[in-house]
GROMACS .gro file of C-alpha atoms in nm:
model
  301
    1UNK     CA    1   0.014  -0.013  -0.003
    2UNK     CA    2   0.291   0.215   0.113
    3UNK     CA    3   0.453   0.159  -0.203
    4UNK     CA    4   0.119   0.260  -0.433
    5UNK     CA    5   0.079   0.544  -0.250
    6UNK     CA    6   0.436   0.683  -0.332
    7UNK     CA    7   0.409   0.606  -0.681
    8UNK     CA    8   0.140   0.795  -0.735
    9UNK     CA    9   0.294   1.129  -0.591
   10UNK     CA   10   0.594   1.027  -0.829
   11UNK     CA   11   0.368   1.029  -1.108
   12UNK     CA   12   0.152   1.377  -1.021
   13UNK     CA   13   0.479   1.576  -1.070
   14UNK     CA   14   0.562   1.383  -1.425
   15UNK     CA   15   0.203   1.443  -1.513
   16UNK     CA   16   0.213   1.814  -1.460
   17UNK     CA   17   0.522   1.872  -1.614
   18UNK     CA   18   0.446   1.673  -1.927
   19UNK     CA   19   0.121   1.894  -1.944
   20UNK     CA   20   0.331   2.243  -1.916
   21UNK     CA   21   0.528   2.075  -2.253
   22UNK     CA   22   0.190   2.032  -2.432
   23UNK     CA   23   0.106   2.359  -2.367
   24UNK     CA   24   0.425   2.581  -2.425
   25UNK     CA   25   0.547   2.364  -2.728
   26UNK     CA   26   0.248   2.516  -2.964
   27UNK     CA   27   0.329   2.896  -2.793
   28UNK     CA   28   0.673   2.816  -2.897
   29UNK     CA   29   0.581   2.714  -3.257
   30UNK     CA   30   0.351   2.985  -3.295
   31UNK     CA   31   0.634   3.236  -3.230
   32UNK     CA   32   0.903   3.144  -3.451
   33UNK     CA   33   1.000   3.457  -3.710
   34UNK     CA   34   0.935   3.415  -4.068
   35UNK     CA   35   1.194   3.350  -4.269
   36UNK     CA   36   1.322   3.509  -4.618
   37UNK     CA   37   1.629   3.324  -4.797
   38UNK     CA   38   1.855   3.471  -5.037
   39UNK     CA   39   1.833   3.311  -5.361
   40UNK     CA   40   2.034   3.291  -5.736
   41UNK     CA   41   1.961   3.279  -6.006
   42UNK     CA   42   1.733   3.595  -5.915
   43UNK     CA   43   1.369   3.654  -5.993
   44UNK     CA   44   1.403   3.883  -6.270
   45UNK     CA   45   1.470   3.645  -6.609
   46UNK     CA   46   1.688   3.947  -6.776
   47UNK     CA   47   1.908   3.973  -6.549
   48UNK     CA   48   2.006   3.571  -6.365
   49UNK     CA   49   2.282   3.667  -6.243
   50UNK     CA   50   2.165   3.910  -5.943
   51UNK     CA   51   2.030   3.749  -5.653
   52UNK     CA   52   1.719   3.777  -5.507
   53UNK     CA   53   1.495   3.751  -5.156
   54UNK     CA   54   1.245   3.487  -5.140
   55UNK     CA   55   0.933   3.474  -5.099
   56UNK     CA   56   0.855   3.845  -5.160
   57UNK     CA   57   0.553   3.856  -4.966
   58UNK     CA   58   0.550   3.792  -4.611
   59UNK     CA   59   0.233   3.854  -4.343
   60UNK     CA   60   0.296   3.883  -4.002
   61UNK     CA   61   0.114   3.998  -3.708
   62UNK     CA   62   0.201   4.361  -3.508
   63UNK     CA   63   0.555   4.264  -3.278
   64UNK     CA   64   0.599   4.012  -3.538
   65UNK     CA   65   0.981   3.884  -3.652
   66UNK     CA   66   1.108   3.832  -3.976
   67UNK     CA   67   1.452   3.669  -4.007
   68UNK     CA   68   1.701   3.736  -4.362
   69UNK     CA   69   1.933   3.482  -4.410
   70UNK     CA   70   2.221   3.439  -4.664
   71UNK     CA   71   2.372   3.101  -4.658
   72UNK     CA   72   2.558   3.157  -4.961
   73UNK     CA   73   2.818   3.328  -5.091
   74UNK     CA   74   2.594   3.537  -5.262
   75UNK     CA   75   2.614   3.938  -5.188
   76UNK     CA   76   2.264   4.064  -5.045
   77UNK     CA   77   2.168   4.362  -4.868
   78UNK     CA   78   1.860   4.491  -4.741
   79UNK     CA   79   1.714   4.857  -4.832
   80UNK     CA   80   1.323   4.971  -4.656
   81UNK     CA   81   1.170   5.181  -4.977
   82UNK     CA   82   0.819   5.243  -4.778
   83UNK     CA   83   0.602   5.171  -4.452
   84UNK     CA   84   0.469   5.316  -4.199
   85UNK     CA   85   0.808   5.294  -4.010
   86UNK     CA   86   1.139   5.146  -4.056
   87UNK     CA   87   1.160   4.851  -3.869
   88UNK     CA   88   1.443   4.751  -3.556
   89UNK     CA   89   1.660   4.592  -3.741
   90UNK     CA   90   2.012   4.349  -3.656
   91UNK     CA   91   2.257   4.227  -3.826
   92UNK     CA   92   2.088   4.304  -4.161
   93UNK     CA   93   2.308   4.481  -4.377
   94UNK     CA   94   2.122   4.786  -4.588
   95UNK     CA   95   2.414   4.753  -4.823
   96UNK     CA   96   2.551   4.477  -4.987
   97UNK     CA   97   2.777   4.253  -4.772
   98UNK     CA   98   2.850   3.849  -4.904
   99UNK     CA   99   2.727   3.569  -4.718
  100UNK     CA  100   2.699   3.350  -4.493
  101UNK     CA  101   2.492   3.626  -4.247
  102UNK     CA  102   2.210   3.631  -4.111
  103UNK     CA  103   2.024   3.898  -3.884
  104UNK     CA  104   1.624   3.973  -3.801
  105UNK     CA  105   1.402   4.264  -3.836
  106UNK     CA  106   1.063   4.322  -3.598
  107UNK     CA  107   0.753   4.525  -3.690
  108UNK     CA  108   0.575   4.707  -3.423
  109UNK     CA  109   0.351   4.927  -3.648
  110UNK     CA  110   0.081   4.763  -3.866
  111UNK     CA  111   0.084   4.845  -4.270
  112UNK     CA  112   0.270   4.736  -4.575
  113UNK     CA  113   0.677   4.732  -4.506
  114UNK     CA  114   0.853   4.763  -4.882
  115UNK     CA  115   1.230   4.608  -4.924
  116UNK     CA  116   1.480   4.617  -5.191
  117UNK     CA  117   1.772   4.347  -5.216
  118UNK     CA  118   2.075   4.300  -5.450
  119UNK     CA  119   1.832   4.334  -5.778
  120UNK     CA  120   1.633   4.690  -5.757
  121UNK     CA  121   1.396   4.559  -6.012
  122UNK     CA  122   1.235   4.390  -5.769
  123UNK     CA  123   1.050   4.487  -5.428
  124UNK     CA  124   0.935   4.276  -5.142
  125UNK     CA  125   0.632   4.352  -4.923
  126UNK     CA  126   0.588   4.232  -4.525
  127UNK     CA  127   0.248   4.334  -4.449
  128UNK     CA  128   0.203   4.327  -4.087
  129UNK     CA  129  -0.150   4.301  -3.922
  130UNK     CA  130  -0.323   4.420  -3.607
  131UNK     CA  131  -0.232   4.261  -3.290
  132UNK     CA  132  -0.499   3.940  -3.258
  133UNK     CA  133  -0.581   3.942  -3.648
  134UNK     CA  134  -0.525   3.655  -3.822
  135UNK     CA  135  -0.227   3.703  -4.034
  136UNK     CA  136  -0.370   3.539  -4.324
  137UNK     CA  137  -0.706   3.708  -4.322
  138UNK     CA  138  -1.047   3.572  -4.382
  139UNK     CA  139  -1.244   3.713  -4.704
  140UNK     CA  140  -1.542   3.925  -4.668
  141UNK     CA  141  -1.886   3.832  -4.782
  142UNK     CA  142  -2.035   3.990  -5.066
  143UNK     CA  143  -2.372   4.040  -4.985
  144UNK     CA  144  -2.658   3.972  -5.264
  145UNK     CA  145  -2.580   4.095  -5.598
  146UNK     CA  146  -2.753   4.384  -5.761
  147UNK     CA  147  -2.764   4.545  -6.104
  148UNK     CA  148  -2.476   4.687  -6.251
  149UNK     CA  149  -2.459   4.988  -6.241
  150UNK     CA  150  -2.324   5.258  -6.547
  151UNK     CA  151  -1.921   5.186  -6.627
  152UNK     CA  152  -1.789   5.545  -6.611
  153UNK     CA  153  -1.413   5.629  -6.685
  154UNK     CA  154  -1.181   5.864  -6.402
  155UNK     CA  155  -0.926   6.068  -6.554
  156UNK     CA  156  -0.645   6.051  -6.263
  157UNK     CA  157  -0.373   6.280  -6.214
  158UNK     CA  158  -0.067   6.207  -6.417
  159UNK     CA  159  -0.305   6.136  -6.743
  160UNK     CA  160  -0.396   5.793  -6.630
  161UNK     CA  161  -0.759   5.653  -6.685
  162UNK     CA  162  -0.976   5.467  -6.387
  163UNK     CA  163  -1.278   5.248  -6.472
  164UNK     CA  164  -1.447   5.137  -6.144
  165UNK     CA  165  -1.654   4.860  -6.117
  166UNK     CA  166  -2.058   4.900  -6.113
  167UNK     CA  167  -2.181   5.003  -5.838
  168UNK     CA  168  -2.490   4.697  -5.736
  169UNK     CA  169  -2.290   4.470  -5.592
  170UNK     CA  170  -2.261   4.630  -5.170
  171UNK     CA  171  -1.896   4.572  -5.065
  172UNK     CA  172  -1.745   4.475  -4.756
  173UNK     CA  173  -1.513   4.706  -4.607
  174UNK     CA  174  -1.168   4.695  -4.522
  175UNK     CA  175  -0.857   4.584  -4.631
  176UNK     CA  176  -0.474   4.484  -4.535
  177UNK     CA  177  -0.372   4.790  -4.487
  178UNK     CA  178  -0.712   4.935  -4.380
  179UNK     CA  179  -1.015   5.066  -4.561
  180UNK     CA  180  -1.104   5.037  -4.905
  181UNK     CA  181  -1.112   5.234  -5.215
  182UNK     CA  182  -1.395   5.350  -5.446
  183UNK     CA  183  -1.344   5.119  -5.735
  184UNK     CA  184  -1.588   4.880  -5.604
  185UNK     CA  185  -1.342   4.787  -5.274
  186UNK     CA  186  -1.054   4.615  -5.499
  187UNK     CA  187  -0.819   4.840  -5.424
  188UNK     CA  188  -0.673   4.976  -5.061
  189UNK     CA  189  -0.742   5.391  -5.108
  190UNK     CA  190  -0.806   5.535  -5.466
  191UNK     CA  191  -0.672   5.359  -5.762
  192UNK     CA  192  -0.363   5.659  -5.864
  193UNK     CA  193  -0.219   5.540  -5.503
  194UNK     CA  194  -0.285   5.178  -5.453
  195UNK     CA  195  -0.079   5.111  -5.813
  196UNK     CA  196   0.231   5.211  -5.748
  197UNK     CA  197   0.418   5.186  -6.120
  198UNK     CA  198   0.741   5.440  -6.180
  199UNK     CA  199   0.713   5.614  -6.509
  200UNK     CA  200   0.985   5.558  -6.575
  201UNK     CA  201   1.213   5.236  -6.615
  202UNK     CA  202   1.507   5.069  -6.728
  203UNK     CA  203   1.535   4.706  -6.953
  204UNK     CA  204   1.356   4.550  -7.110
  205UNK     CA  205   1.039   4.506  -6.825
  206UNK     CA  206   0.810   4.677  -6.676
  207UNK     CA  207   0.778   4.650  -6.244
  208UNK     CA  208   0.495   4.771  -6.042
  209UNK     CA  209   0.279   4.664  -5.775
  210UNK     CA  210  -0.065   4.699  -5.664
  211UNK     CA  211  -0.259   4.695  -5.331
  212UNK     CA  212  -0.545   4.487  -5.272
  213UNK     CA  213  -0.763   4.502  -5.078
  214UNK     CA  214  -1.010   4.221  -4.862
  215UNK     CA  215  -1.267   4.252  -5.173
  216UNK     CA  216  -1.013   4.208  -5.484
  217UNK     CA  217  -0.862   3.915  -5.271
  218UNK     CA  218  -0.835   3.596  -5.488
  219UNK     CA  219  -0.908   3.756  -5.778
  220UNK     CA  220  -0.717   3.807  -6.109
  221UNK     CA  221  -0.468   4.068  -6.188
  222UNK     CA  222  -0.396   4.116  -6.569
  223UNK     CA  223  -0.147   4.347  -6.670
  224UNK     CA  224  -0.103   4.442  -7.083
  225UNK     CA  225   0.142   4.621  -7.283
  226UNK     CA  226   0.048   4.826  -7.522
  227UNK     CA  227   0.300   5.040  -7.782
  228UNK     CA  228   0.200   5.229  -8.100
  229UNK     CA  229   0.244   5.101  -8.392
  230UNK     CA  230   0.497   5.285  -8.556
  231UNK     CA  231   0.727   5.281  -8.245
  232UNK     CA  232   0.773   4.915  -8.353
  233UNK     CA  233   0.803   4.996  -8.751
  234UNK     CA  234   0.523   4.790  -8.779
  235UNK     CA  235   0.240   4.753  -9.058
  236UNK     CA  236  -0.127   4.708  -9.083
  237UNK     CA  237  -0.352   4.750  -8.768
  238UNK     CA  238  -0.451   4.826  -8.423
  239UNK     CA  239  -0.276   5.123  -8.404
  240UNK     CA  240  -0.191   5.004  -8.080
  241UNK     CA  241  -0.004   4.614  -8.047
  242UNK     CA  242   0.020   4.415  -7.735
  243UNK     CA  243   0.426   4.367  -7.674
  244UNK     CA  244   0.389   4.205  -7.321
  245UNK     CA  245   0.120   4.029  -7.103
  246UNK     CA  246   0.096   3.886  -6.745
  247UNK     CA  247  -0.219   3.729  -6.565
  248UNK     CA  248  -0.153   3.602  -6.229
  249UNK     CA  249  -0.408   3.514  -5.915
  250UNK     CA  250  -0.380   3.782  -5.634
  251UNK     CA  251  -0.488   3.768  -5.267
  252UNK     CA  252  -0.530   4.081  -5.022
  253UNK     CA  253  -0.218   4.258  -4.997
  254UNK     CA  254   0.064   4.419  -5.177
  255UNK     CA  255   0.083   4.258  -5.555
  256UNK     CA  256   0.418   4.238  -5.725
  257UNK     CA  257   0.381   4.213  -6.136
  258UNK     CA  258   0.685   4.188  -6.399
  259UNK     CA  259   0.628   4.225  -6.737
  260UNK     CA  260   0.860   4.169  -7.019
  261UNK     CA  261   0.842   4.268  -7.376
  262UNK     CA  262   0.801   4.064  -7.650
  263UNK     CA  263   1.115   4.005  -7.923
  264UNK     CA  264   1.015   4.284  -8.147
  265UNK     CA  265   0.948   4.485  -7.888
  266UNK     CA  266   1.265   4.421  -7.766
  267UNK     CA  267   1.469   4.477  -8.065
  268UNK     CA  268   1.230   4.849  -8.078
  269UNK     CA  269   1.392   4.934  -7.778
  270UNK     CA  270   1.747   4.810  -7.838
  271UNK     CA  271   1.705   5.008  -8.201
  272UNK     CA  272   1.594   5.344  -8.030
  273UNK     CA  273   1.729   5.363  -7.714
  274UNK     CA  274   1.376   5.415  -7.521
  275UNK     CA  275   1.006   5.315  -7.562
  276UNK     CA  276   0.673   5.443  -7.466
  277UNK     CA  277   0.427   5.202  -7.337
  278UNK     CA  278   0.060   5.224  -7.225
  279UNK     CA  279   0.031   5.037  -6.920
  280UNK     CA  280  -0.322   4.893  -6.896
  281UNK     CA  281  -0.352   4.724  -6.493
  282UNK     CA  282  -0.716   4.510  -6.502
  283UNK     CA  283  -0.815   4.354  -6.141
  284UNK     CA  284  -1.134   4.112  -6.218
  285UNK     CA  285  -1.244   4.017  -5.827
  286UNK     CA  286  -1.410   3.661  -5.761
  287UNK     CA  287  -1.724   3.831  -5.758
  288UNK     CA  288  -1.805   4.138  -5.941
  289UNK     CA  289  -1.722   4.385  -6.230
  290UNK     CA  290  -1.310   4.474  -6.315
  291UNK     CA  291  -1.125   4.793  -6.275
  292UNK     CA  292  -0.867   4.930  -6.504
  293UNK     CA  293  -0.598   5.156  -6.443
  294UNK     CA  294  -0.403   5.263  -6.740
  295UNK     CA  295  -0.092   5.427  -6.708
  296UNK     CA  296   0.218   5.585  -6.919
  297UNK     CA  297   0.567   5.422  -6.873
  298UNK     CA  298   0.886   5.482  -7.054
  299UNK     CA  299   1.098   5.247  -7.103
  300UNK     CA  300   1.508   5.316  -7.093
  301UNK     CA  301   1.767   5.090  -7.266
   0.00000   0.00000   0.00000
């Protein structure tokens, strides 16, 4: 009887210890930082020797940590180009540093932080959500669909234009970067602020990004490059010719894109030293009408 009682006394602390371990281990797993690694060849096929960071899109909660790792002999860097604040980083170089090295950055303010590495044509995005919200987010319900309103085109500053969606579908509010835009809520904020596209770029491809709201999550992003027929020295119609196109699925957050010129447009760029393009960006939500933004971009060789 004494042996049985003694055995029970010894097993009770052991069971309590194992129970605590079960509670602590998931907590440790949740707090593990997201990792972004340096890879080569890079993200851009036209500059394959440049290393790039992958993944380029990461979502964490406020107070979360992102680890940057260059485990090889690549020369990488991290330069913050936009964001609500500068993250607190340790051992993360802002100028090219040969690996191996690793460092980490802590993000306390919600918002979208943009960064670039050695390949400055490629931009990465870290989306920080408020504490207590899901980092991945959930798609809201669109509600009952009404009739689509009359489509109208609005001219934006700088000569660009936007075609908003119809007004029949009640749009969900909110987005990963806070707020929803007037264009059927598929953009975060207005189109002029949601679409980031430099008017002058170098090389045979166009780079940009679109801030997609929660209503546009799960939709489709299409980017077309259109050049004047005369600039390509080609005969026939139409007046503008498609010289590049990319289509991809998008989720809520910052969606980046790179569109390469076709062979004829690359030849024209080399011959002339520059090429004027019309960039047509079409964001089509899973449920609802597409929203279109058109911008002018000049590529220089």
